[in-house]
């Protein structure tokens, strides 16, 4: 009996999906919500890093992950994948970027293709939580805070030099006291 590989039949998202319903509304109803997701998804593919409200970033992330995983699995010659890309990506020249740039970049990835970071509020008292949604492997500097304990940072080099100097002076003082 020949068993089909289930992972080839069912798309696997590589990040944890939030449990519980999303309570996102749009004045134009479901169509307006889809248009917003399309615009956001297009911007993510175009700029590879955007800042927006957390709820919209969290929802759009799933669609970006799904689109890239389908493009990876089936390629540009698969009719349904091309229809999916044409539906979600508003600027059609970015469909080529999806297949020519992003698919080769993520071929060997075993984790998610996107990162979602918390961003600071625009001003105190701002009601909406902000987020940064980015594609991994982009050309921009890292958003994550650099480890302050790295030895090659300037302040750590200066502190190490000051410690050495302090120990050397202390050693000289102790050795001078012992020679007396």
Coordinates of N, CA and C in Angstrom, one line a residue:
X1 N 0.8 -1.2 0.0 CA 0.0 0.0 0.0 C 0.9 1.2 0.0
X2 N 0.7 2.1 -0.9 CA 1.5 3.3 -1.1 C 0.8 4.5 -0.4
X3 N 1.5 5.1 0.6 CA 1.0 6.2 1.4 C 1.5 7.5 0.8
X4 N 0.6 8.5 0.7 CA 1.0 9.8 0.2 C 1.6 10.6 1.4
X5 N 2.6 11.4 1.1 CA 3.1 12.3 2.1 C 2.1 13.4 2.4
X6 N 1.6 13.4 3.7 CA 0.6 14.3 4.1 C 1.1 15.7 4.0
X7 N 2.4 15.9 4.3 CA 3.0 17.3 4.4 C 3.0 17.9 3.0
X8 N 3.0 17.1 1.9 CA 2.9 17.7 0.6 C 1.5 18.1 0.2
X9 N 0.5 17.5 0.9 CA -0.9 17.7 0.6 C -1.4 18.9 1.3
X10 N -0.9 19.1 2.6 CA -1.4 20.1 3.4 C -0.3 21.1 3.7
X11 N -0.6 22.4 3.5 CA 0.3 23.4 3.8 C 0.6 23.6 5.3
X12 N 1.8 23.8 5.7 CA 2.2 23.9 7.1 C 2.7 25.3 7.3
X13 N 2.0 26.1 8.2 CA 2.5 27.4 8.6 C 3.6 27.2 9.6
X14 N 4.6 28.0 9.6 CA 5.8 27.8 10.4 C 5.8 28.7 11.6
X15 N 4.7 29.1 12.1 CA 4.7 30.0 13.3 C 3.3 29.7 14.0
X16 N 3.3 30.0 15.3 CA 2.1 29.7 16.1 C 1.0 30.7 15.8
X17 N -0.2 30.2 15.5 CA -1.3 31.0 15.3 C -2.0 31.3 16.6
X18 N -2.4 32.5 16.8 CA -3.0 32.9 18.0 C -4.4 32.2 18.2
X19 N -4.6 31.7 19.4 CA -5.9 31.1 19.6 C -6.9 32.2 19.9
X20 N -8.2 31.9 19.7 CA -9.2 32.9 19.9 C -9.5 33.7 18.7
X21 N -10.8 34.2 18.6 CA -11.2 35.0 17.5 C -10.5 36.4 17.5
X22 N -10.4 36.9 16.3 CA -9.9 38.3 16.1 C -11.1 39.2 16.0
X23 N -11.0 40.3 16.7 CA -12.1 41.2 16.7 C -11.8 42.5 15.9
X24 N -11.5 42.3 14.6 CA -11.1 43.4 13.7 C -12.3 43.7 12.9
X25 N -12.6 45.0 12.8 CA -13.7 45.5 12.1 C -13.3 46.5 11.0
X26 N -14.1 46.7 10.0 CA -13.8 47.7 9.0 C -15.1 48.3 8.6
X27 N -15.1 49.6 8.3 CA -16.3 50.3 8.0 C -17.0 49.7 6.7
X28 N -16.1 49.3 5.8 CA -16.6 48.7 4.5 C -17.0 47.3 4.6
X29 N -16.9 46.7 5.8 CA -17.3 45.3 6.0 C -16.1 44.3 5.6
X30 N -16.4 43.1 5.3 CA -15.4 42.1 4.9 C -14.6 42.5 3.7
X31 N -15.2 43.1 2.7 CA -14.5 43.5 1.5 C -13.4 44.6 1.9
X32 N -13.8 45.5 2.7 CA -12.8 46.5 3.1 C -11.6 45.9 3.9
X33 N -12.0 45.0 4.7 CA -10.9 44.3 5.5 C -10.0 43.5 4.6
X34 N -10.5 42.9 3.6 CA -9.6 42.2 2.6 C -8.8 43.2 1.9
X35 N -9.3 44.3 1.5 CA -8.5 45.3 0.8 C -7.4 45.8 1.6
X36 N -7.6 46.0 2.9 CA -6.6 46.4 3.8 C -5.5 45.4 3.9
X37 N -5.9 44.1 4.0 CA -4.9 43.0 4.1 C -4.1 43.0 2.8
X38 N -4.8 43.2 1.7 CA -4.1 43.2 0.4 C -3.0 44.3 0.3
X39 N -3.4 45.5 0.8 CA -2.5 46.6 0.8 C -1.3 46.3 1.7
X40 N -1.6 45.8 2.9 CA -0.5 45.5 3.8 C 0.4 44.4 3.3
X41 N -0.2 43.4 2.8 CA 0.7 42.3 2.2 C 1.5 42.8 1.1
X42 N 1.0 43.6 0.2 CA 1.7 44.1 -0.9 C 2.9 45.0 -0.4
X43 N 2.6 45.8 0.7 CA 3.7 46.6 1.2 C 4.8 45.8 1.9
X44 N 4.4 44.7 2.5 CA 5.4 43.8 3.1 C 6.3 43.2 2.1
X45 N 5.7 42.8 1.0 CA 6.6 42.2 -0.1 C 7.4 43.3 -0.8
X46 N 6.9 44.5 -0.9 CA 7.6 45.6 -1.6 C 8.7 46.1 -0.7
X47 N 8.4 46.5 0.5 CA 9.4 47.1 1.4 C 10.2 46.2 2.3
X48 N 9.6 45.0 2.5 CA 10.2 43.9 3.4 C 10.2 44.3 4.9
X49 N 9.8 45.5 5.2 CA 9.6 45.9 6.7 C 8.7 47.0 6.7
X50 N 7.6 46.9 7.5 CA 6.7 48.0 7.7 C 6.3 48.1 9.2
X51 N 5.8 49.3 9.5 CA 5.3 49.5 10.9 C 3.9 49.8 10.8
X52 N 3.0 49.2 11.6 CA 1.6 49.4 11.6 C 1.0 48.9 12.9
X53 N -0.3 49.0 13.0 CA -1.0 48.5 14.2 C -0.8 47.0 14.4
X54 N -0.7 46.6 15.6 CA -0.4 45.2 15.9 C -1.4 44.2 15.4
X55 N -2.7 44.5 15.5 CA -3.7 43.6 15.1 C -3.7 43.3 13.6
X56 N -3.5 44.4 12.8 CA -3.4 44.2 11.4 C -2.2 43.5 11.0
X57 N -1.0 43.8 11.7 CA 0.2 43.1 11.4 C 0.1 41.6 11.7
X58 N -0.5 41.3 12.8 CA -0.7 39.9 13.2 C -1.5 39.1 12.2
X59 N -2.6 39.7 11.8 CA -3.5 39.1 10.8 C -2.8 38.9 9.5
X60 N -2.1 40.0 9.0 CA -1.5 40.0 7.7 C -0.3 38.9 7.7
X61 N 0.3 38.8 8.8 CA 1.5 37.8 8.9 C 1.0 36.4 8.4
X62 N -0.1 36.0 8.8 CA -0.6 34.7 8.4 C -0.8 34.6 6.9
X63 N -1.3 35.6 6.3 CA -1.5 35.6 4.8 C -0.1 35.6 4.1
X64 N 0.8 36.4 4.6 CA 2.2 36.4 4.0 C 2.8 35.1 4.1
X65 N 2.7 34.5 5.2 CA 3.3 33.1 5.4 C 2.7 32.1 4.5
X66 N 1.4 32.2 4.4 CA 0.6 31.2 3.5 C 1.0 31.4 2.1
X67 N 1.1 32.7 1.6 CA 1.4 32.9 0.2 C 2.9 32.5 -0.1
X68 N 3.8 32.7 0.8 CA 5.2 32.3 0.5 C 5.3 30.8 0.6
X69 N 4.6 30.2 1.5 CA 4.7 28.7 1.6 C 4.1 28.0 0.3
X70 N 3.0 28.6 -0.1 CA 2.4 28.0 -1.4 C 3.3 28.3 -2.6
X71 N 3.9 29.4 -2.6 CA 4.8 29.7 -3.8 C 6.0 28.8 -3.7
X72 N 6.5 28.5 -2.5 CA 7.6 27.6 -2.3 C 7.2 26.1 -2.8
X73 N 6.1 25.7 -2.3 CA 5.6 24.4 -2.6 C 5.3 24.1 -4.0
X74 N 4.6 25.0 -4.7 CA 4.1 24.8 -6.0 C 4.9 25.5 -7.2
X75 N 5.5 26.6 -6.9 CA 6.2 27.4 -7.9 C 5.2 28.2 -8.8
X76 N 5.8 29.0 -9.8 CA 5.1 29.9 -10.6 C 4.2 29.2 -11.6
X77 N 4.4 28.0 -11.9 CA 3.6 27.3 -13.0 C 2.3 26.7 -12.5
X78 N 2.1 26.7 -11.2 CA 0.9 26.2 -10.6 C -0.2 27.2 -10.7
X79 N -1.4 26.9 -11.4 CA -2.4 27.8 -11.6 C -3.0 28.4 -10.4
X80 N -3.3 27.6 -9.4 CA -3.9 28.1 -8.1 C -3.0 29.0 -7.3
X81 N -1.7 28.7 -7.4 CA -0.8 29.5 -6.7 C -0.7 30.9 -7.4
X82 N -0.7 30.9 -8.7 CA -0.6 32.2 -9.4 C -1.9 33.0 -9.2
X83 N -3.1 32.3 -9.1 CA -4.3 33.0 -8.8 C -4.3 33.6 -7.4
X84 N -3.7 32.9 -6.4 CA -3.6 33.3 -5.1 C -2.7 34.6 -5.0
X85 N -1.5 34.5 -5.7 CA -0.6 35.6 -5.8 C -1.2 36.8 -6.4
X86 N -1.9 36.6 -7.5 CA -2.6 37.7 -8.2 C -3.7 38.4 -7.4
X87 N -4.4 37.6 -6.5 CA -5.4 38.1 -5.7 C -4.8 39.0 -4.6
X88 N -3.8 38.5 -3.9 CA -3.3 39.1 -2.7 C -2.3 40.3 -3.0
X89 N -1.6 40.2 -4.1 CA -0.6 41.2 -4.4 C -1.2 42.2 -5.4
X90 N -1.3 43.5 -5.0 CA -2.0 44.5 -5.8 C -1.0 44.9 -6.9
X91 N 0.2 45.2 -6.6 CA 1.2 45.6 -7.7 C 1.7 44.4 -8.3
X92 N 1.3 44.1 -9.6 CA 1.6 42.9 -10.2 C 3.1 42.6 -10.5
X93 N 3.9 43.7 -10.5 CA 5.4 43.4 -10.7 C 6.0 42.7 -9.5
X94 N 5.3 42.8 -8.4 CA 5.8 42.2 -7.1 C 5.6 40.7 -7.1
X95 N 4.7 40.2 -8.0 CA 4.5 38.7 -8.2 C 5.9 38.1 -8.6
X96 N 6.6 38.8 -9.5 CA 7.9 38.4 -10.0 C 8.9 38.4 -8.8
X97 N 8.8 39.4 -8.0 CA 9.7 39.4 -6.8 C 9.4 38.2 -5.9
X98 N 8.1 37.9 -5.7 CA 7.8 36.7 -4.9 C 8.5 35.4 -5.4
X99 N 8.4 35.2 -6.7 CA 9.0 33.9 -7.2 C 10.5 34.0 -7.5
X100 N 11.0 35.1 -7.9 CA 12.4 35.3 -8.3 C 13.3 35.6 -7.1
X101 N 12.8 36.3 -6.1 CA 13.7 36.8 -5.0 C 13.3 36.0 -3.7
X102 N 12.1 36.0 -3.3 CA 11.7 35.5 -2.0 C 11.7 34.0 -2.0
X103 N 11.2 33.3 -3.0 CA 11.2 31.9 -3.0 C 12.6 31.3 -2.9
X104 N 13.6 31.8 -3.7 CA 15.0 31.3 -3.5 C 15.6 31.6 -2.2
X105 N 15.2 32.7 -1.6 CA 15.7 33.1 -0.3 C 15.2 32.2 0.8
X106 N 14.0 31.7 0.7 CA 13.4 30.9 1.8 C 13.4 29.4 1.5
X107 N 14.0 29.0 0.4 CA 14.0 27.5 0.1 C 14.4 26.6 1.3
X108 N 15.5 27.0 2.0 CA 16.0 26.1 3.0 C 15.6 26.6 4.4
X109 N 14.6 27.4 4.5 CA 14.2 27.9 5.9 C 13.3 26.8 6.5
X110 N 13.6 26.6 7.8 CA 12.7 25.6 8.5 C 11.9 26.4 9.5
X111 N 12.0 27.7 9.6 CA 11.2 28.5 10.6 C 10.3 29.4 9.7
X112 N 9.7 30.3 10.4 CA 8.8 31.2 9.7 C 9.6 32.2 8.8
X113 N 8.9 32.8 7.9 CA 9.5 33.7 6.9 C 9.4 35.1 7.4
X114 N 8.6 35.4 8.4 CA 8.4 36.7 8.9 C 8.7 36.8 10.3
X115 N 8.9 38.1 10.8 CA 9.1 38.4 12.2 C 8.1 39.5 12.5
X116 N 7.6 39.4 13.7 CA 6.7 40.4 14.2 C 7.3 40.9 15.5
X117 N 7.6 42.2 15.6 CA 8.2 42.9 16.7 C 7.2 43.9 17.3
X118 N 7.2 44.0 18.6 CA 6.5 45.1 19.2 C 7.2 46.4 19.0
X119 N 6.5 47.4 18.7 CA 7.1 48.7 18.4 C 6.6 49.7 19.5
X120 N 7.3 50.8 19.8 CA 6.9 51.7 20.8 C 5.6 52.5 20.3
X121 N 4.8 53.0 21.3 CA 3.7 53.8 20.9 C 4.1 55.0 20.3
X122 N 3.2 55.6 19.4 CA 3.6 56.8 18.7 C 3.7 58.0 19.7
X123 N 2.8 58.1 20.6 CA 2.8 59.1 21.7 C 2.1 58.6 22.9
X124 N 2.4 59.1 24.1 CA 1.8 58.6 25.3 C 0.2 58.7 25.2
X125 N -0.4 57.6 25.6 CA -1.9 57.6 25.6 C -2.5 57.1 24.3
X126 N -1.6 56.8 23.3 CA -2.1 56.2 22.0 C -2.7 54.9 22.3
X127 N -3.9 54.7 21.8 CA -4.7 53.5 22.1 C -4.3 52.2 21.5
X128 N -3.7 52.3 20.3 CA -3.4 51.0 19.6 C -2.0 50.6 19.8
X129 N -1.8 49.3 20.0 CA -0.5 48.7 20.1 C 0.2 48.7 18.7
X130 N 1.4 49.1 18.6 CA 2.1 49.1 17.3 C 3.0 47.9 17.1
X131 N 3.3 47.6 15.9 CA 4.2 46.4 15.6 C 5.0 46.7 14.3
X132 N 6.1 46.0 14.2 CA 6.9 46.0 13.0 C 6.8 44.6 12.4
X133 N 6.4 44.5 11.2 CA 6.3 43.2 10.5 C 7.3 43.2 9.4
X134 N 8.2 42.2 9.4 CA 9.3 42.2 8.4 C 9.5 40.8 7.9
X135 N 10.1 40.8 6.7 CA 10.5 39.5 6.1 C 11.9 39.2 6.6
X136 N 12.1 38.0 6.9 CA 13.5 37.6 7.4 C 14.5 37.7 6.2
X137 N 15.7 38.0 6.6 CA 16.7 38.0 5.5 C 16.7 39.3 4.7
X138 N 16.1 40.4 5.2 CA 16.0 41.6 4.4 C 17.4 42.3 4.6
X139 N 17.5 43.4 3.8 CA 18.8 44.1 3.8 C 19.0 45.2 4.9
X140 N 17.9 45.4 5.7 CA 17.9 46.4 6.7 C 18.6 46.0 8.0
X141 N 19.1 46.9 8.8 CA 19.7 46.5 10.1 C 18.7 45.8 11.0
X142 N 19.1 45.0 11.9 CA 18.2 44.3 12.8 C 17.4 45.2 13.7
X143 N 16.2 44.8 13.9 CA 15.3 45.6 14.8 C 15.5 45.2 16.2
X144 N 15.9 43.9 16.5 CA 16.1 43.5 17.8 C 17.2 44.3 18.5
X145 N 17.1 44.5 19.8 CA 18.1 45.2 20.5 C 19.3 44.4 20.6
X146 N 20.4 45.0 20.3 CA 21.7 44.3 20.4 C 22.0 43.9 21.8
X147 N 22.6 42.7 22.0 CA 23.0 42.2 23.3 C 24.0 43.2 23.9
X148 N 23.6 43.8 25.0 CA 24.5 44.8 25.6 C 25.7 44.2 26.3
X149 N 25.8 42.9 26.3 CA 26.9 42.2 27.0 C 28.0 41.8 26.0
X150 N 27.8 42.1 24.7 CA 28.8 41.8 23.7 C 30.1 42.5 24.0
X151 N 31.2 41.8 23.8 CA 32.5 42.4 24.1 C 33.0 43.4 23.1
X152 N 32.5 43.4 21.9 CA 33.1 44.3 20.9 C 32.4 45.6 20.9
X153 N 31.4 45.9 21.7 CA 30.8 47.2 21.8 C 31.7 48.2 22.5
X154 N 31.7 49.5 22.1 CA 32.6 50.5 22.5 C 32.6 50.6 24.0
X155 N 31.4 50.7 24.6 CA 31.4 50.9 26.1 C 32.0 49.7 26.8
X156 N 31.8 48.5 26.3 CA 32.4 47.3 26.9 C 34.0 47.3 26.8
X157 N 34.5 47.7 25.6 CA 35.9 47.8 25.4 C 36.5 48.8 26.4
X158 N 35.9 50.0 26.5 CA 36.4 51.0 27.5 C 36.3 50.5 28.9
X159 N 35.3 49.8 29.3 CA 35.2 49.3 30.6 C 36.2 48.3 30.9
X160 N 36.5 47.4 29.9 CA 37.6 46.4 30.1 C 38.9 47.0 30.2
X161 N 39.2 48.1 29.5 CA 40.5 48.7 29.6 C 40.6 49.4 30.9
X162 N 39.5 50.0 31.4 CA 39.6 50.6 32.8 C 39.8 49.6 33.8
X163 N 39.2 48.4 33.7 CA 39.4 47.3 34.7 C 40.8 46.9 34.7
X164 N 41.4 46.7 33.5 CA 42.8 46.3 33.4 C 43.7 47.3 34.1
X165 N 43.4 48.6 33.8 CA 44.3 49.6 34.4 C 44.1 49.6 35.9
X166 N 42.9 49.5 36.4 CA 42.7 49.5 37.8 C 43.4 48.3 38.5
X167 N 43.3 47.1 37.9 CA 44.0 45.9 38.4 C 45.5 46.1 38.4
X168 N 46.0 46.7 37.3 CA 47.5 46.9 37.2 C 48.0 47.8 38.3
X169 N 47.2 48.9 38.5 CA 47.6 49.9 39.6 C 47.5 49.2 41.0
X170 N 46.5 48.4 41.2 CA 46.3 47.7 42.5 C 47.4 46.7 42.7
X171 N 47.8 46.0 41.6 CA 48.9 45.0 41.7 C 50.2 45.7 42.0
X172 N 50.5 46.9 41.3 CA 51.7 47.6 41.6 C 51.8 48.1 43.0
X173 N 50.6 48.6 43.5 CA 50.6 49.1 44.9 C 50.8 47.9 45.9
X174 N 50.2 46.8 45.7 CA 50.4 45.6 46.6 C 51.9 45.1 46.5
X175 N 52.4 45.0 45.3 CA 53.8 44.6 45.2 C 54.8 45.6 45.8
X176 N 54.5 46.9 45.7 CA 55.3 47.9 46.3 C 55.3 47.8 47.8
X177 N 54.1 47.5 48.4 CA 53.9 47.4 49.8 C 54.7 46.1 50.3
X178 N 54.7 45.1 49.5 CA 55.4 43.8 49.9 C 56.9 44.0 49.9
X179 N 57.4 44.9 49.0 CA 58.9 45.1 48.9 C 59.4 46.0 50.0
X180 N 58.6 46.7 50.7 CA 59.0 47.6 51.8 C 59.4 46.8 52.9

